[in-house]
mmCIF file of C-alpha atoms in Angstrom:
data_model
loop_
_atom_site.group_PDB
_atom_site.id
_atom_site.type_symbol
_atom_site.label_atom_id
_atom_site.label_comp_id
_atom_site.label_asym_id
_atom_site.label_seq_id
_atom_site.Cartn_x
_atom_site.Cartn_y
_atom_site.Cartn_z
ATOM 1 C CA ASN A 1 -7.955 -5.390 -26.349
ATOM 2 C CA PHE A 2 -7.086 -4.648 -22.137
ATOM 3 C CA GLU A 3 -7.963 -0.721 -22.188
ATOM 4 C CA GLU A 4 -11.431 -2.039 -23.566
ATOM 5 C CA PHE A 5 -11.417 -4.775 -20.711
ATOM 6 C CA LYS A 6 -10.704 -2.052 -18.003
ATOM 7 C CA ARG A 7 -13.696 0.709 -18.963
ATOM 8 C CA ASN A 8 -16.177 -2.560 -19.078
ATOM 9 C CA LEU A 9 -14.818 -3.564 -15.708
ATOM 10 C CA SER A 10 -17.701 -3.558 -13.212
ATOM 11 C CA GLY A 11 -19.171 -5.661 -10.296
ATOM 12 C CA LYS A 12 -18.541 -5.475 -6.796
ATOM 13 C CA LEU A 13 -15.517 -7.093 -4.656
ATOM 14 C CA VAL A 14 -15.604 -7.020 -0.757
ATOM 15 C CA VAL A 15 -11.817 -8.042 -0.499
ATOM 16 C CA TYR A 16 -9.924 -9.272 3.117
ATOM 17 C CA ILE A 17 -5.962 -10.466 2.627
ATOM 18 C CA GLU A 18 -4.224 -11.464 5.665
ATOM 19 C CA LYS A 19 -0.620 -11.865 6.514
ATOM 20 C CA GLY A 20 1.584 -10.320 3.282
ATOM 21 C CA THR A 21 3.417 -7.270 2.303
ATOM 22 C CA ILE A 22 3.017 -4.835 0.111
ATOM 23 C CA TYR A 23 6.229 -3.212 -2.529
ATOM 24 C CA ARG A 24 6.572 -0.488 -4.984
ATOM 25 C CA PHE A 25 3.921 1.448 -2.902
ATOM 26 C CA LYS A 26 4.220 4.821 -4.515
ATOM 27 C CA THR A 27 1.889 7.008 -3.235
ATOM 28 C CA LEU A 28 2.487 5.855 0.927
ATOM 29 C CA ALA A 29 6.119 6.313 0.133
ATOM 30 C CA ARG A 30 5.219 9.974 -1.157
ATOM 31 C CA ILE A 31 2.425 10.338 2.193
ATOM 32 C CA PHE A 32 5.671 8.517 4.627
ATOM 33 C CA SER A 33 8.089 11.527 2.765
ATOM 34 C CA LEU A 34 4.999 14.538 3.641
ATOM 35 C CA MET A 35 5.542 12.345 6.579
ATOM 36 C CA ASN A 36 9.678 13.161 7.057
ATOM 37 C CA LEU A 37 9.456 10.098 8.144
ATOM 38 C CA ARG A 38 13.222 8.749 7.575
ATOM 39 C CA SER A 39 13.233 5.733 10.484
ATOM 40 C CA LEU A 40 10.937 4.046 8.636
ATOM 41 C CA PRO A 41 12.403 0.777 5.825
ATOM 42 C CA ASP A 42 13.119 0.736 2.693
ATOM 43 C CA LEU A 43 9.075 0.936 0.874
ATOM 44 C CA ASP A 44 10.688 -0.240 -2.484
ATOM 45 C CA VAL A 45 13.443 -3.317 -0.523
ATOM 46 C CA LYS A 46 11.871 -4.129 2.317
ATOM 47 C CA GLY A 47 7.950 -3.030 1.982
ATOM 48 C CA VAL A 48 5.087 -2.474 3.449
ATOM 49 C CA LEU A 49 4.019 -6.026 5.814
ATOM 50 C CA TYR A 50 0.688 -6.106 7.035
ATOM 51 C CA ASP A 51 -1.441 -8.795 9.590
ATOM 52 C CA ALA A 52 -4.407 -7.619 6.940
ATOM 53 C CA LEU A 53 -5.863 -6.474 4.654
ATOM 54 C CA SER A 54 -9.859 -4.811 3.859
ATOM 55 C CA GLY A 55 -12.051 -3.143 2.316
ATOM 56 C CA THR A 56 -15.290 -3.160 -0.312
ATOM 57 C CA LEU A 57 -14.477 -2.367 -3.501
ATOM 58 C CA SER A 58 -17.778 -1.314 -6.235
ATOM 59 C CA ILE A 59 -16.354 -1.007 -9.881
ATOM 60 C CA ASN A 60 -18.114 0.309 -12.564
ATOM 61 C CA GLU A 61 -17.075 1.431 -15.954
ATOM 62 C CA GLY A 62 -13.064 0.599 -14.758
ATOM 63 C CA LYS A 63 -14.156 2.718 -11.899
ATOM 64 C CA VAL A 64 -13.358 1.715 -8.702
ATOM 65 C CA THR A 65 -14.571 3.268 -5.507
ATOM 66 C CA LEU A 66 -13.131 2.519 -2.483
ATOM 67 C CA TYR A 67 -15.196 1.856 0.898
ATOM 68 C CA ASP A 68 -13.584 1.755 4.410
ATOM 69 C CA THR A 69 -10.770 -0.070 3.004
ATOM 70 C CA ILE A 70 -7.347 -0.415 5.983
ATOM 71 C CA LEU A 71 -4.707 -1.956 5.197
ATOM 72 C CA PHE A 72 -3.483 -2.894 8.825
ATOM 73 C CA GLY A 73 0.268 -2.940 8.563
ATOM 74 C CA ARG A 74 2.667 -4.335 11.559
ATOM 75 C CA ASP A 75 4.372 -0.811 11.299
ATOM 76 C CA VAL A 76 1.586 1.702 10.348
ATOM 77 C CA ARG A 77 -2.401 1.595 9.652
ATOM 78 C CA VAL A 78 -3.549 2.795 6.228
ATOM 79 C CA ILE A 79 -7.467 3.374 5.706
ATOM 80 C CA ALA A 80 -8.563 4.412 2.215
ATOM 81 C CA ASN A 81 -11.779 5.932 -0.005
ATOM 82 C CA GLY A 82 -12.111 7.609 -2.966
ATOM 83 C CA ASP A 83 -12.101 6.634 -6.443
ATOM 84 C CA ILE A 84 -9.655 5.006 -8.980
ATOM 85 C CA ASN A 85 -10.839 5.226 -12.196
ATOM 86 C CA LEU A 86 -8.792 2.676 -14.427
ATOM 87 C CA ALA A 87 -9.729 3.702 -17.850
ATOM 88 C CA LYS A 88 -7.911 6.554 -17.083
ATOM 89 C CA ASP A 89 -5.593 5.740 -14.692
ATOM 90 C CA GLU A 90 -5.985 7.994 -11.812
ATOM 91 C CA TYR A 91 -6.660 8.568 -8.545
ATOM 92 C CA ASP A 92 -8.910 10.258 -6.590
ATOM 93 C CA LEU A 93 -8.497 9.336 -2.671
ATOM 94 C CA LEU A 94 -8.187 10.304 0.727
ATOM 95 C CA MET A 95 -6.031 8.425 2.666
ATOM 96 C CA GLY A 96 -5.592 7.902 6.345
ATOM 97 C CA VAL A 97 -2.313 7.469 8.095
ATOM 98 C CA GLN A 98 -0.863 7.022 11.618
ATOM 99 C CA VAL A 99 2.419 5.115 11.873
ATOM 100 C CA PHE A 100 2.822 3.652 14.911
ATOM 101 C CA ARG A 101 7.006 4.142 15.983
ATOM 102 C CA VAL A 102 6.159 7.547 15.726
ATOM 103 C CA VAL A 103 3.605 7.402 18.589
ATOM 104 C CA ASP A 104 5.800 5.465 20.268
ATOM 105 C CA GLU A 105 9.579 6.693 19.595
ATOM 106 C CA PHE A 106 7.434 10.470 20.225
ATOM 107 C CA LEU A 107 4.518 9.775 23.390
ATOM 108 C CA LYS A 108 5.929 6.942 25.612
ATOM 109 C CA GLU A 109 8.808 9.710 26.615
ATOM 110 C CA ILE A 110 6.306 11.912 27.610
ATOM 111 C CA PRO A 111 6.267 11.057 31.675
ATOM 112 C CA VAL A 112 2.415 10.959 32.591
ATOM 113 C CA ALA A 113 0.871 12.402 29.969
ATOM 114 C CA GLY A 114 2.087 9.765 26.977
ATOM 115 C CA PRO A 115 0.566 7.248 28.452
ATOM 116 C CA ILE A 116 -2.757 9.681 28.643
ATOM 117 C CA LEU A 117 -2.835 10.118 25.569
ATOM 118 C CA LEU A 118 -2.151 7.041 24.182
ATOM 119 C CA GLY A 119 -4.308 4.903 25.299
ATOM 120 C CA LYS A 120 -4.451 1.358 25.910
ATOM 121 C CA ASP A 121 -4.347 0.594 22.301
ATOM 122 C CA LYS A 122 -1.838 2.658 21.188
ATOM 123 C CA MET A 123 -2.937 5.091 18.650
ATOM 124 C CA PHE A 124 -3.327 8.876 18.563
ATOM 125 C CA ILE A 125 -1.860 10.111 15.571
ATOM 126 C CA ALA A 126 -3.458 10.387 12.275
ATOM 127 C CA SER A 127 -2.693 12.278 9.059
ATOM 128 C CA TYR A 128 -4.710 12.674 6.020
ATOM 129 C CA PHE A 129 -3.836 13.156 3.004
ATOM 130 C CA GLU A 130 -6.265 13.702 -0.254
ATOM 131 C CA VAL A 131 -4.450 11.136 -3.558
ATOM 132 C CA GLN A 132 -5.078 12.894 -7.365
ATOM 133 C CA GLY A 133 -3.727 12.354 -10.363
ATOM 134 C CA ARG A 134 -1.959 9.998 -12.608
ATOM 135 C CA LEU A 135 -1.810 6.608 -11.296
ATOM 136 C CA ALA A 136 1.953 6.113 -12.209
ATOM 137 C CA ASN A 137 2.655 9.682 -10.736
ATOM 138 C CA PRO A 138 -0.361 11.002 -8.081
ATOM 139 C CA GLU A 139 0.022 13.834 -6.142
ATOM 140 C CA VAL A 140 -0.469 13.700 -2.411
ATOM 141 C CA HIS A 141 -1.537 16.525 -0.349
ATOM 142 C CA PHE A 142 -1.266 16.798 3.528
ATOM 143 C CA MET A 143 -4.893 17.740 4.690
ATOM 144 C CA PRO A 144 -5.561 20.231 8.465
ATOM 145 C CA PHE A 145 -9.560 18.568 9.839
ATOM 146 C CA LYS A 146 -11.209 21.525 8.934
ATOM 147 C CA SER A 147 -10.660 20.980 5.030
ATOM 148 C CA ILE A 148 -11.879 17.990 5.756
ATOM 149 C CA LYS A 149 -15.817 17.321 5.255
ATOM 150 C CA GLU A 150 -16.855 16.464 8.531
ATOM 151 C CA SER A 151 -18.607 13.005 7.235
ATOM 152 C CA THR A 152 -15.423 11.641 5.111
ATOM 153 C CA LEU A 153 -13.001 12.685 8.992
ATOM 154 C CA ALA A 154 -15.576 10.712 11.292
ATOM 155 C CA VAL A 155 -15.582 7.660 9.031
ATOM 156 C CA LEU A 156 -11.791 8.142 8.694
ATOM 157 C CA ARG A 157 -11.505 8.327 12.147
ATOM 158 C CA ARG A 158 -13.354 5.783 13.438
ATOM 159 C CA ALA A 159 -11.593 3.485 10.946
ATOM 160 C CA LEU A 160 -8.578 4.481 12.397
ATOM 161 C CA THR A 161 -8.789 4.380 15.869
ATOM 162 C CA TYR A 162 -11.391 1.383 16.152
ATOM 163 C CA PRO A 163 -9.905 -0.902 18.867
ATOM 164 C CA VAL A 164 -9.787 -4.692 16.446
ATOM 165 C CA LYS A 165 -7.230 -6.893 15.681
ATOM 166 C CA PRO A 166 -7.281 -8.171 11.892
ATOM 167 C CA GLU A 167 -8.700 -10.838 13.127
ATOM 168 C CA GLU A 168 -11.842 -9.867 14.013
ATOM 169 C CA PHE A 169 -12.034 -8.004 11.398
ATOM 170 C CA SER A 170 -12.763 -11.220 9.169
ATOM 171 C CA GLY A 171 -16.358 -10.178 7.746
#
């Protein structure tokens, strides 16, 4: 049966997908809600448009471990590291989210500091979240920088700020 299949699933998968839309992404919708981003489109209706989605997934006995899984969206960049336990239907993830509209609307209005803070890649603001619990209804908590392990924070920071175009990221 399907439950037994999920428990016994094992292997490694390297993913690279170009140009698509993800609908009904409840976890990201909750993150946007915590970030108070009312200006972004309804994820159930318009979805999240992305230029590339890439990452490495290791699967062992139904537990999927995500390594530097990155969604290069048109309005948002998301990175996820952690576990999705298919057998138990549970998340245990750390996600970094960078919303470009927020950066554009807020920082571009600051005459001198805006361009300095944004830089040529216009990448400045990133928020980090812990996602835990049931897949159907996970708990999402904002994580201040000081509560994130330095090694995890370093990986997230590098991935969110690495000035790469999605077409250059295929591997």
